[in-house]
mmCIF file of C-alpha atoms in Angstrom:
data_model
loop_
_atom_site.group_PDB
_atom_site.id
_atom_site.type_symbol
_atom_site.label_atom_id
_atom_site.label_comp_id
_atom_site.label_asym_id
_atom_site.label_seq_id
_atom_site.Cartn_x
_atom_site.Cartn_y
_atom_site.Cartn_z
ATOM 1 C CA UNK A 655 -23.306 1.245 -7.173
ATOM 2 C CA UNK A 656 -22.479 4.365 -9.611
ATOM 3 C CA UNK A 657 -21.343 4.772 -12.845
ATOM 4 C CA UNK A 658 -17.719 6.191 -11.926
ATOM 5 C CA UNK A 659 -14.867 3.905 -11.388
ATOM 6 C CA UNK A 660 -15.662 1.307 -13.637
ATOM 7 C CA UNK A 661 -13.305 -1.246 -14.940
ATOM 8 C CA UNK A 662 -13.703 -2.616 -19.444
ATOM 9 C CA UNK A 663 -13.099 -6.121 -19.891
ATOM 10 C CA UNK A 664 -12.609 -7.884 -16.751
ATOM 11 C CA UNK A 665 -14.278 -12.198 -17.201
ATOM 12 C CA UNK A 666 -16.793 -12.961 -15.002
ATOM 13 C CA UNK A 667 -14.256 -14.670 -11.870
ATOM 14 C CA UNK A 668 -13.168 -10.727 -11.847
ATOM 15 C CA UNK A 669 -16.513 -9.461 -10.941
ATOM 16 C CA UNK A 670 -17.246 -11.777 -9.221
ATOM 17 C CA UNK A 671 -14.677 -11.142 -6.144
ATOM 18 C CA UNK A 672 -14.906 -8.129 -6.788
ATOM 19 C CA UNK A 673 -18.289 -8.175 -6.439
ATOM 20 C CA UNK A 674 -17.866 -9.797 -2.967
ATOM 21 C CA UNK A 675 -15.110 -8.449 -1.754
ATOM 22 C CA UNK A 676 -17.908 -4.377 -2.716
ATOM 23 C CA UNK A 677 -20.237 -6.709 -0.197
ATOM 24 C CA UNK A 678 -18.195 -7.387 2.395
ATOM 25 C CA UNK A 679 -17.237 -3.660 1.918
ATOM 26 C CA UNK A 680 -20.826 -2.164 2.651
ATOM 27 C CA UNK A 681 -21.434 -4.662 5.284
ATOM 28 C CA UNK A 682 -18.226 -5.476 7.343
ATOM 29 C CA UNK A 683 -16.260 -2.263 6.815
ATOM 30 C CA UNK A 684 -17.814 1.153 6.217
ATOM 31 C CA UNK A 685 -20.640 0.264 9.119
ATOM 32 C CA UNK A 686 -17.445 0.061 11.780
ATOM 33 C CA UNK A 687 -14.131 1.905 10.454
ATOM 34 C CA UNK A 688 -14.382 5.166 11.719
ATOM 35 C CA UNK A 689 -15.766 4.619 15.625
ATOM 36 C CA UNK A 690 -12.655 1.524 14.941
ATOM 37 C CA UNK A 691 -10.208 4.597 13.499
ATOM 38 C CA UNK A 692 -10.969 7.044 15.736
ATOM 39 C CA UNK A 693 -10.275 4.215 18.921
ATOM 40 C CA UNK A 694 -7.232 3.179 17.230
ATOM 41 C CA UNK A 695 -8.505 -0.327 17.055
ATOM 42 C CA UNK A 696 -5.995 -3.324 15.269
ATOM 43 C CA UNK A 697 -9.254 -4.308 13.002
ATOM 44 C CA UNK A 698 -9.156 -7.238 14.021
ATOM 45 C CA UNK A 699 -12.333 -9.511 12.877
ATOM 46 C CA UNK A 700 -12.057 -7.068 9.178
ATOM 47 C CA UNK A 701 -8.867 -9.384 9.110
ATOM 48 C CA UNK A 702 -10.087 -12.374 10.218
ATOM 49 C CA UNK A 703 -13.302 -12.044 7.097
ATOM 50 C CA UNK A 704 -10.520 -10.811 4.156
ATOM 51 C CA UNK A 705 -8.930 -13.678 5.190
ATOM 52 C CA UNK A 706 -11.494 -16.858 4.620
ATOM 53 C CA UNK A 707 -11.952 -14.735 1.630
ATOM 54 C CA UNK A 708 -9.080 -15.549 -0.032
ATOM 55 C CA UNK A 709 -7.972 -12.366 -0.065
ATOM 56 C CA UNK A 710 -4.150 -12.515 1.478
ATOM 57 C CA UNK A 711 -3.829 -15.265 -1.826
ATOM 58 C CA UNK A 712 -5.441 -13.575 -3.820
ATOM 59 C CA UNK A 713 -2.250 -12.843 -6.140
ATOM 60 C CA UNK A 714 0.113 -15.963 -4.516
ATOM 61 C CA UNK A 715 -0.024 -18.954 -6.824
ATOM 62 C CA UNK A 716 -2.201 -21.921 -6.945
ATOM 63 C CA UNK A 717 0.566 -24.169 -6.945
ATOM 64 C CA UNK A 718 1.325 -22.126 -2.975
ATOM 65 C CA UNK A 719 -2.759 -22.520 -2.523
ATOM 66 C CA UNK A 720 -3.279 -18.813 -3.599
ATOM 67 C CA UNK A 721 -5.763 -17.701 -6.018
ATOM 68 C CA UNK A 722 -3.735 -16.660 -9.491
ATOM 69 C CA UNK A 723 -5.363 -13.958 -10.308
ATOM 70 C CA UNK A 724 -3.484 -10.341 -11.334
ATOM 71 C CA UNK A 725 -2.435 -7.733 -10.092
ATOM 72 C CA UNK A 726 -5.482 -5.891 -11.173
ATOM 73 C CA UNK A 727 -7.731 -8.018 -10.033
ATOM 74 C CA UNK A 728 -5.199 -6.534 -6.439
ATOM 75 C CA UNK A 729 -5.686 -3.171 -7.336
ATOM 76 C CA UNK A 730 -9.671 -3.610 -8.321
ATOM 77 C CA UNK A 731 -10.125 -5.169 -4.788
ATOM 78 C CA UNK A 732 -7.644 -2.995 -2.304
ATOM 79 C CA UNK A 733 -9.765 0.306 -4.390
ATOM 80 C CA UNK A 734 -12.672 -1.546 -2.873
ATOM 81 C CA UNK A 735 -11.577 -1.851 0.660
ATOM 82 C CA UNK A 736 -9.824 1.777 0.561
ATOM 83 C CA UNK A 737 -13.524 2.730 -0.183
ATOM 84 C CA UNK A 738 -14.266 0.956 3.823
ATOM 85 C CA UNK A 739 -10.779 1.823 5.438
ATOM 86 C CA UNK A 740 -7.879 2.790 4.197
ATOM 87 C CA UNK A 741 -6.180 1.398 7.016
ATOM 88 C CA UNK A 742 -6.931 -2.495 5.721
ATOM 89 C CA UNK A 743 -6.281 -1.875 2.330
ATOM 90 C CA UNK A 744 -2.462 -1.459 4.061
ATOM 91 C CA UNK A 745 -2.660 -4.373 5.991
ATOM 92 C CA UNK A 746 -2.882 -6.408 2.581
ATOM 93 C CA UNK A 747 -0.604 -4.453 0.765
ATOM 94 C CA UNK A 748 2.677 -4.880 3.000
ATOM 95 C CA UNK A 749 1.902 -8.460 2.772
ATOM 96 C CA UNK A 750 1.889 -8.733 -0.484
ATOM 97 C CA UNK A 751 4.926 -7.041 -1.261
ATOM 98 C CA UNK A 752 6.568 -9.086 0.807
ATOM 99 C CA UNK A 753 4.313 -12.589 -1.196
ATOM 100 C CA UNK A 754 5.407 -11.134 -4.737
ATOM 101 C CA UNK A 755 9.058 -10.621 -3.708
ATOM 102 C CA UNK A 756 9.007 -14.494 -2.176
ATOM 103 C CA UNK A 757 7.166 -15.165 -5.879
ATOM 104 C CA UNK A 758 9.381 -14.020 -8.224
ATOM 105 C CA UNK A 759 12.292 -13.601 -6.264
ATOM 106 C CA UNK A 760 12.786 -17.025 -3.441
ATOM 107 C CA UNK A 761 14.792 -19.918 -3.833
ATOM 108 C CA UNK A 762 12.606 -22.532 -4.051
ATOM 109 C CA UNK A 763 13.352 -23.904 -0.105
ATOM 110 C CA UNK A 764 11.597 -20.461 0.463
ATOM 111 C CA UNK A 765 8.387 -20.294 -1.401
ATOM 112 C CA UNK A 766 7.726 -23.677 0.014
ATOM 113 C CA UNK A 767 8.319 -22.591 3.097
ATOM 114 C CA UNK A 768 6.663 -19.494 2.868
ATOM 115 C CA UNK A 769 3.245 -18.652 0.329
ATOM 116 C CA UNK A 770 0.684 -20.858 1.212
ATOM 117 C CA UNK A 771 1.397 -20.094 5.037
ATOM 118 C CA UNK A 772 1.394 -16.698 3.301
ATOM 119 C CA UNK A 773 -2.383 -17.367 1.427
ATOM 120 C CA UNK A 774 -3.679 -18.292 4.299
ATOM 121 C CA UNK A 775 -2.214 -15.228 6.356
ATOM 122 C CA UNK A 776 -1.163 -17.396 8.742
ATOM 123 C CA UNK A 777 2.196 -16.099 8.253
ATOM 124 C CA UNK A 778 1.719 -12.133 7.668
ATOM 125 C CA UNK A 779 4.941 -9.747 5.695
ATOM 126 C CA UNK A 780 5.323 -6.430 6.763
ATOM 127 C CA UNK A 781 9.192 -5.358 4.547
ATOM 128 C CA UNK A 782 11.881 -2.679 5.527
ATOM 129 C CA UNK A 783 13.709 -0.437 3.754
ATOM 130 C CA UNK A 784 13.816 3.349 6.412
ATOM 131 C CA UNK A 785 15.286 4.775 8.267
ATOM 132 C CA UNK A 786 14.959 7.351 10.874
ATOM 133 C CA UNK A 787 17.928 9.738 8.754
ATOM 134 C CA UNK A 788 16.924 8.198 5.685
ATOM 135 C CA UNK A 789 13.358 9.931 4.095
ATOM 136 C CA UNK A 790 13.803 8.705 0.725
ATOM 137 C CA UNK A 791 17.375 7.474 0.398
ATOM 138 C CA UNK A 792 17.129 4.089 0.896
ATOM 139 C CA UNK A 793 20.379 3.833 -1.151
ATOM 140 C CA UNK A 794 21.985 5.485 2.339
ATOM 141 C CA UNK A 795 20.366 2.834 5.189
ATOM 142 C CA UNK A 796 23.285 2.246 7.663
ATOM 143 C CA UNK A 797 22.100 -1.553 8.455
ATOM 144 C CA UNK A 798 23.932 -3.426 7.874
ATOM 145 C CA UNK A 799 24.085 -7.394 7.816
ATOM 146 C CA UNK A 800 28.065 -9.077 8.656
ATOM 147 C CA UNK A 801 28.688 -12.589 7.440
ATOM 148 C CA UNK A 802 29.310 -15.399 11.004
ATOM 149 C CA UNK A 803 29.240 -18.507 9.501
ATOM 150 C CA UNK A 804 26.320 -19.877 8.430
ATOM 151 C CA UNK A 805 24.194 -17.761 9.167
ATOM 152 C CA UNK A 806 24.340 -13.399 9.255
ATOM 153 C CA UNK A 807 24.513 -10.468 12.441
ATOM 154 C CA UNK A 808 21.749 -7.420 11.720
ATOM 155 C CA UNK A 809 22.512 -3.991 13.937
ATOM 156 C CA UNK A 810 20.882 -1.294 12.975
ATOM 157 C CA UNK A 811 17.288 0.804 12.510
ATOM 158 C CA UNK A 812 14.720 0.828 10.631
ATOM 159 C CA UNK A 813 11.670 3.206 10.446
ATOM 160 C CA UNK A 814 8.023 3.260 9.056
ATOM 161 C CA UNK A 815 6.887 -0.376 9.725
ATOM 162 C CA UNK A 816 3.998 -0.887 8.505
ATOM 163 C CA UNK A 817 2.618 -4.242 10.205
ATOM 164 C CA UNK A 818 5.742 -4.089 12.543
ATOM 165 C CA UNK A 819 3.552 -5.799 15.337
ATOM 166 C CA UNK A 820 1.668 -7.879 13.663
ATOM 167 C CA UNK A 821 3.029 -8.970 11.141
ATOM 168 C CA UNK A 822 5.740 -12.378 11.537
ATOM 169 C CA UNK A 823 7.685 -12.998 8.299
ATOM 170 C CA UNK A 824 9.445 -9.150 7.760
ATOM 171 C CA UNK A 825 11.670 -8.448 4.122
ATOM 172 C CA UNK A 826 14.242 -6.510 5.475
ATOM 173 C CA UNK A 827 17.289 -4.614 3.934
ATOM 174 C CA UNK A 828 20.672 -4.043 5.131
ATOM 175 C CA UNK A 829 23.924 -3.903 3.218
ATOM 176 C CA UNK A 830 25.813 -6.438 2.931
ATOM 177 C CA UNK A 831 29.686 -5.195 1.723
ATOM 178 C CA UNK A 832 30.897 -8.942 1.636
ATOM 179 C CA UNK A 833 32.312 -9.959 -2.102
ATOM 180 C CA UNK A 834 32.106 -6.545 -2.771
ATOM 181 C CA UNK A 835 34.816 -4.361 -3.796
ATOM 182 C CA UNK A 836 35.533 -0.837 -2.133
ATOM 183 C CA UNK A 837 33.594 2.162 -5.345
ATOM 184 C CA UNK A 838 31.052 -0.341 -5.554
ATOM 185 C CA UNK A 839 27.235 1.016 -5.983
ATOM 186 C CA UNK A 840 25.887 1.610 -2.502
ATOM 187 C CA UNK A 841 22.956 -0.445 -3.644
ATOM 188 C CA UNK A 842 24.907 -3.104 -5.476
ATOM 189 C CA UNK A 843 26.538 -3.811 -1.351
ATOM 190 C CA UNK A 844 21.882 -4.776 -0.070
ATOM 191 C CA UNK A 845 20.130 -7.490 0.719
ATOM 192 C CA UNK A 846 16.957 -8.133 1.873
ATOM 193 C CA UNK A 847 16.267 -10.160 4.852
ATOM 194 C CA UNK A 848 13.228 -12.626 5.636
ATOM 195 C CA UNK A 849 13.389 -12.744 9.389
ATOM 196 C CA UNK A 850 10.515 -14.189 11.369
ATOM 197 C CA UNK A 851 9.254 -13.179 14.539
ATOM 198 C CA UNK A 852 6.151 -13.516 17.194
ATOM 199 C CA UNK A 853 3.450 -10.775 16.960
ATOM 200 C CA UNK A 854 3.483 -7.931 19.357
ATOM 201 C CA UNK A 855 5.431 -5.509 20.517
ATOM 202 C CA UNK A 856 8.749 -5.460 22.963
ATOM 203 C CA UNK A 857 11.889 -8.162 22.305
ATOM 204 C CA UNK A 858 10.114 -10.091 19.480
ATOM 205 C CA UNK A 859 13.452 -12.749 19.190
ATOM 206 C CA UNK A 860 16.384 -12.468 19.970
ATOM 207 C CA UNK A 861 17.980 -9.038 19.023
ATOM 208 C CA UNK A 862 14.886 -8.362 16.922
ATOM 209 C CA UNK A 863 12.776 -5.069 18.893
ATOM 210 C CA UNK A 864 9.744 -3.291 18.019
ATOM 211 C CA UNK A 865 9.426 -0.953 20.126
ATOM 212 C CA UNK A 866 5.396 0.069 19.765
ATOM 213 C CA UNK A 867 2.623 1.650 18.012
ATOM 214 C CA UNK A 868 4.595 4.972 16.121
ATOM 215 C CA UNK A 869 1.197 7.203 16.670
ATOM 216 C CA UNK A 870 -0.569 9.268 13.897
ATOM 217 C CA UNK A 871 -2.950 12.543 12.247
ATOM 218 C CA UNK A 872 -4.260 9.757 10.494
ATOM 219 C CA UNK A 873 -4.070 6.110 9.116
ATOM 220 C CA UNK A 874 -4.876 4.649 12.636
ATOM 221 C CA UNK A 875 -5.884 0.681 13.332
ATOM 222 C CA UNK A 876 -3.386 -0.184 11.575
ATOM 223 C CA UNK A 877 0.057 -0.726 12.863
ATOM 224 C CA UNK A 878 2.870 1.684 12.484
ATOM 225 C CA UNK A 879 6.931 0.672 13.764
ATOM 226 C CA UNK A 880 10.329 1.352 14.214
ATOM 227 C CA UNK A 881 12.774 -2.099 13.806
ATOM 228 C CA UNK A 882 15.790 -2.596 16.106
ATOM 229 C CA UNK A 883 17.878 -5.242 15.455
ATOM 230 C CA UNK A 884 20.816 -5.968 18.051
ATOM 231 C CA UNK A 885 23.178 -8.475 17.295
ATOM 232 C CA UNK A 886 20.322 -10.521 15.337
ATOM 233 C CA UNK A 887 21.166 -13.628 14.138
ATOM 234 C CA UNK A 888 19.080 -14.717 10.323
ATOM 235 C CA UNK A 889 20.276 -18.626 8.745
ATOM 236 C CA UNK A 890 22.546 -17.462 5.526
ATOM 237 C CA UNK A 891 19.772 -19.337 3.816
ATOM 238 C CA UNK A 892 17.381 -17.269 5.145
ATOM 239 C CA UNK A 893 18.461 -13.926 2.323
ATOM 240 C CA UNK A 894 16.158 -13.878 -0.358
ATOM 241 C CA UNK A 895 16.914 -15.907 -3.576
ATOM 242 C CA UNK A 896 19.940 -17.023 -1.699
ATOM 243 C CA UNK A 897 22.504 -14.075 -3.027
ATOM 244 C CA UNK A 898 23.778 -10.803 -1.130
ATOM 245 C CA UNK A 899 23.667 -7.782 -3.477
ATOM 246 C CA UNK A 900 20.415 -7.999 -5.364
ATOM 247 C CA UNK A 901 18.180 -6.286 -2.191
ATOM 248 C CA UNK A 902 17.608 -3.173 -3.758
ATOM 249 C CA UNK A 903 16.789 -5.008 -7.224
ATOM 250 C CA UNK A 904 14.437 -7.285 -5.345
ATOM 251 C CA UNK A 905 12.366 -4.297 -2.604
ATOM 252 C CA UNK A 906 12.160 -1.491 -6.613
ATOM 253 C CA UNK A 907 10.238 -4.314 -7.710
ATOM 254 C CA UNK A 908 7.991 -5.177 -4.789
ATOM 255 C CA UNK A 909 7.563 -1.253 -4.523
ATOM 256 C CA UNK A 910 6.285 -0.854 -7.312
ATOM 257 C CA UNK A 911 3.508 -3.058 -8.056
ATOM 258 C CA UNK A 912 3.496 -1.148 -4.046
ATOM 259 C CA UNK A 913 2.850 1.192 -6.053
ATOM 260 C CA UNK A 914 0.334 0.619 -8.303
ATOM 261 C CA UNK A 915 -1.730 -0.582 -4.599
ATOM 262 C CA UNK A 916 -1.440 3.667 -3.081
ATOM 263 C CA UNK A 917 -3.038 4.286 -6.600
ATOM 264 C CA UNK A 918 -5.674 2.455 -5.933
ATOM 265 C CA UNK A 919 -6.070 3.844 -2.300
ATOM 266 C CA UNK A 920 -6.264 7.056 -3.063
ATOM 267 C CA UNK A 921 -8.895 5.738 -5.918
ATOM 268 C CA UNK A 922 -10.743 3.800 -3.436
ATOM 269 C CA UNK A 923 -10.322 7.055 -0.901
ATOM 270 C CA UNK A 924 -11.869 9.568 -3.546
ATOM 271 C CA UNK A 925 -14.747 7.792 -4.314
ATOM 272 C CA UNK A 926 -16.042 7.262 -0.679
ATOM 273 C CA UNK A 927 -15.144 10.697 -0.869
ATOM 274 C CA UNK A 928 -17.466 11.665 -4.131
ATOM 275 C CA UNK A 929 -20.150 8.986 -2.732
ATOM 276 C CA UNK A 930 -20.507 11.758 0.700
ATOM 277 C CA UNK A 931 -20.285 14.746 -1.380
ATOM 278 C CA UNK A 932 -22.817 13.972 -3.515
ATOM 279 C CA UNK A 933 -25.301 12.601 -1.181
ATOM 280 C CA UNK A 934 -24.571 15.157 1.069
ATOM 281 C CA UNK A 935 -25.495 18.024 -1.524
ATOM 282 C CA UNK A 936 -28.989 16.107 -1.914
ATOM 283 C CA UNK A 937 -29.838 16.392 1.768
ATOM 284 C CA UNK A 938 -28.325 19.662 2.758
ATOM 285 C CA UNK A 939 -30.207 22.050 2.290
ATOM 286 C CA UNK A 940 -29.714 26.196 1.529
ATOM 287 C CA UNK A 941 -31.488 29.368 1.446
ATOM 288 C CA UNK A 942 -35.214 26.926 -0.240
ATOM 289 C CA UNK A 943 -33.333 23.614 -2.331
ATOM 290 C CA UNK A 944 -30.961 21.352 -1.393
ATOM 291 C CA UNK A 945 -27.091 22.810 -2.658
ATOM 292 C CA UNK A 946 -26.908 20.533 -4.954
ATOM 293 C CA UNK A 947 -28.492 22.874 -7.347
ATOM 294 C CA UNK A 948 -26.367 25.093 -7.166
ATOM 295 C CA UNK A 949 -23.886 25.829 -9.078
ATOM 296 C CA UNK A 950 -21.370 26.210 -7.530
ATOM 297 C CA UNK A 951 -21.552 22.283 -5.784
ATOM 298 C CA UNK A 952 -22.357 21.196 -8.970
ATOM 299 C CA UNK A 953 -18.857 22.077 -10.596
ATOM 300 C CA UNK A 954 -17.475 20.730 -6.872
ATOM 301 C CA UNK A 955 -19.336 17.331 -7.955
ATOM 302 C CA UNK A 956 -17.821 17.383 -11.766
ATOM 303 C CA UNK A 957 -14.755 19.402 -10.593
ATOM 304 C CA UNK A 958 -14.070 15.627 -8.612
ATOM 305 C CA UNK A 959 -15.839 12.398 -10.553
ATOM 306 C CA UNK A 960 -13.678 13.476 -13.305
ATOM 307 C CA UNK A 961 -11.051 12.523 -10.275
ATOM 308 C CA UNK A 962 -12.176 10.213 -10.110
ATOM 309 C CA UNK A 963 -12.377 9.048 -13.715
ATOM 310 C CA UNK A 964 -9.323 10.309 -14.394
ATOM 311 C CA UNK A 965 -6.963 7.673 -11.817
ATOM 312 C CA UNK A 966 -9.170 5.378 -11.627
ATOM 313 C CA UNK A 967 -7.834 5.259 -15.810
ATOM 314 C CA UNK A 968 -4.696 4.986 -14.944
ATOM 315 C CA UNK A 969 -4.389 3.424 -12.230
ATOM 316 C CA UNK A 970 -5.405 0.130 -14.508
ATOM 317 C CA UNK A 971 -3.654 1.100 -17.107
ATOM 318 C CA UNK A 972 -0.969 0.975 -14.546
ATOM 319 C CA UNK A 973 -1.734 -1.978 -13.985
ATOM 320 C CA UNK A 974 -2.052 -3.734 -16.720
ATOM 321 C CA UNK A 975 1.166 -3.271 -18.523
ATOM 322 C CA UNK A 976 3.129 -5.268 -15.078
ATOM 323 C CA UNK A 977 0.582 -8.141 -15.331
ATOM 324 C CA UNK A 978 1.233 -8.233 -19.912
ATOM 325 C CA UNK A 979 5.660 -8.283 -18.447
ATOM 326 C CA UNK A 980 6.483 -5.322 -19.464
ATOM 327 C CA UNK A 981 8.444 -2.713 -17.336
ATOM 328 C CA UNK A 982 6.095 0.329 -16.289
ATOM 329 C CA UNK A 983 7.997 2.168 -13.029
ATOM 330 C CA UNK A 984 6.392 5.452 -16.133
ATOM 331 C CA UNK A 985 2.628 3.755 -15.818
ATOM 332 C CA UNK A 986 3.121 3.529 -11.978
ATOM 333 C CA UNK A 987 5.005 6.810 -11.047
ATOM 334 C CA UNK A 988 2.523 9.073 -12.798
ATOM 335 C CA UNK A 989 -1.245 6.304 -11.485
ATOM 336 C CA UNK A 990 0.760 6.901 -7.650
ATOM 337 C CA UNK A 991 0.546 10.831 -8.713
ATOM 338 C CA UNK A 992 -2.251 11.192 -10.099
ATOM 339 C CA UNK A 993 -4.462 8.803 -7.752
ATOM 340 C CA UNK A 994 -2.434 10.498 -4.080
ATOM 341 C CA UNK A 995 -3.334 13.868 -5.712
ATOM 342 C CA UNK A 996 -7.016 13.706 -6.501
ATOM 343 C CA UNK A 997 -7.775 11.831 -4.282
ATOM 344 C CA UNK A 998 -6.347 14.718 -1.345
ATOM 345 C CA UNK A 999 -8.524 17.044 -4.313
ATOM 346 C CA UNK A 1000 -11.986 15.039 -3.669
ATOM 347 C CA UNK A 1001 -11.549 14.500 -0.001
ATOM 348 C CA UNK A 1002 -10.895 18.905 0.770
ATOM 349 C CA UNK A 1003 -13.783 19.427 -2.509
ATOM 350 C CA UNK A 1004 -16.522 17.501 0.107
ATOM 351 C CA UNK A 1005 -14.770 18.681 2.824
ATOM 352 C CA UNK A 1006 -16.357 21.709 1.900
ATOM 353 C CA UNK A 1007 -19.572 20.453 1.030
ATOM 354 C CA UNK A 1008 -20.169 19.030 4.276
ATOM 355 C CA UNK A 1009 -19.400 22.690 5.508
ATOM 356 C CA UNK A 1010 -18.851 23.379 9.295
ATOM 357 C CA UNK A 1011 -20.228 19.212 9.236
ATOM 358 C CA UNK A 1012 -17.279 18.069 7.917
ATOM 359 C CA UNK A 1013 -15.060 18.979 10.820
ATOM 360 C CA UNK A 1014 -16.901 17.216 13.234
ATOM 361 C CA UNK A 1015 -15.741 13.579 13.597
ATOM 362 C CA UNK A 1016 -19.881 12.425 13.467
ATOM 363 C CA UNK A 1017 -18.757 12.655 9.871
ATOM 364 C CA UNK A 1018 -16.960 9.801 8.204
ATOM 365 C CA UNK A 1019 -15.224 12.716 5.698
ATOM 366 C CA UNK A 1020 -13.806 14.055 9.027
ATOM 367 C CA UNK A 1021 -12.088 10.647 9.011
ATOM 368 C CA UNK A 1022 -11.263 11.374 5.496
ATOM 369 C CA UNK A 1023 -9.614 14.516 5.243
ATOM 370 C CA UNK A 1024 -7.132 13.000 7.777
ATOM 371 C CA UNK A 1025 -6.594 9.798 6.154
ATOM 372 C CA UNK A 1026 -5.857 11.097 2.495
ATOM 373 C CA UNK A 1027 -2.460 13.324 3.314
ATOM 374 C CA UNK A 1028 -0.339 8.916 3.662
ATOM 375 C CA UNK A 1029 -0.798 8.784 0.492
ATOM 376 C CA UNK A 1030 1.001 12.005 -0.752
ATOM 377 C CA UNK A 1031 4.053 10.311 1.504
ATOM 378 C CA UNK A 1032 3.844 6.576 1.534
ATOM 379 C CA UNK A 1033 5.240 4.300 -1.552
ATOM 380 C CA UNK A 1034 7.394 7.667 -1.915
ATOM 381 C CA UNK A 1035 6.193 11.186 -2.061
ATOM 382 C CA UNK A 1036 4.879 12.979 -4.827
ATOM 383 C CA UNK A 1037 8.640 14.512 -5.773
ATOM 384 C CA UNK A 1038 10.213 11.426 -6.758
ATOM 385 C CA UNK A 1039 7.409 9.376 -8.851
ATOM 386 C CA UNK A 1040 7.959 12.915 -10.987
ATOM 387 C CA UNK A 1041 11.769 11.907 -10.858
ATOM 388 C CA UNK A 1042 11.080 8.603 -11.694
ATOM 389 C CA UNK A 1043 8.250 9.797 -14.488
ATOM 390 C CA UNK A 1044 11.064 12.154 -15.358
ATOM 391 C CA UNK A 1045 13.593 10.385 -15.600
ATOM 392 C CA UNK A 1046 12.014 7.134 -17.487
ATOM 393 C CA UNK A 1047 10.413 10.232 -20.168
ATOM 394 C CA UNK A 1048 13.899 10.971 -20.992
ATOM 395 C CA UNK A 1049 14.934 8.214 -21.213
ATOM 396 C CA UNK A 1050 11.741 7.465 -23.478
ATOM 397 C CA UNK A 1051 12.419 10.439 -25.813
ATOM 398 C CA UNK A 1052 17.032 11.206 -26.100
ATOM 399 C CA UNK A 1053 17.703 13.560 -28.807
ATOM 400 C CA UNK A 1054 18.663 12.743 -30.987
ATOM 401 C CA UNK A 1055 20.348 15.303 -32.757
#
């Protein structure tokens, strides 16, 4: 383990968890990741191994069978897993966001029903906000939930659902107008529904269809799908928190911790790119010496290492702020923005160090080069992060003249 991206002040338990996860990544993920990624094959054995390690219950409270760990511990584990293969961290992240939303906002019955089985990975979570025509404009969703006696009837089409096929529980954001007079702000008439389903594709329960996997440039292995609701009936007790109109706030709370996770993924991918770049630079010879001896390559390595270190520090700070009970949208936005941008730059520099071989599918850096762009978009684009950060700065530094 190198000197970069170390975290001070960890407990013995945190260090033990991280050492266990890193060992799993080195032995079980890195040797097979590129092959599975090229085949776009779901990493079933890796997921089973992570279940056994307790990773799916890392932040679920001990009373529900989880490990009750902090966001920081979770983010550092995600960093390690993404260093092995970013797609695996995506499988965990969507599950974790749903578990977090249940823990923070669920009714006692919802927590008792779902969290113990989520802790073991028996129930696997996914969440769904985006729609085909929306992009970043969540407040413009058109999927609707209409009350019908003791049930809601859901209709609409969702997009970019990570774990759409493999999940068994999806938190779905819909518009519900009941009890909200005309003219109510759009974000105050949204509700999160907890939708249980069978894993797989096609009609996975009456009124709910998962059409199939979306073919992507990178981020393969994990299934990214659409979700189509046509007369989907959901019991009223599966409204998250038991109250309509709270969905937007619940989802944003989940995404806030999700952004720390995406920052951690960027840190992990950047670390791996740096490792590949510095290893290759010491092996590859030109003009009679390893290219690491050339100043131009040393400059690249210095810049890459600085970016890895800076992104890690910002990510850790954002996680610790949330763990302290404080609002962290400013820090999470900064961390997600910086980590994803720096990840792209570090991966590209490692790609350049590899020269022509970086273009070959035989070399791992080719996979990272296709994976990094997803982080610029997922959990809110770089532009959205800058809007969030800018608005929060104006709140904090309001002109007093």
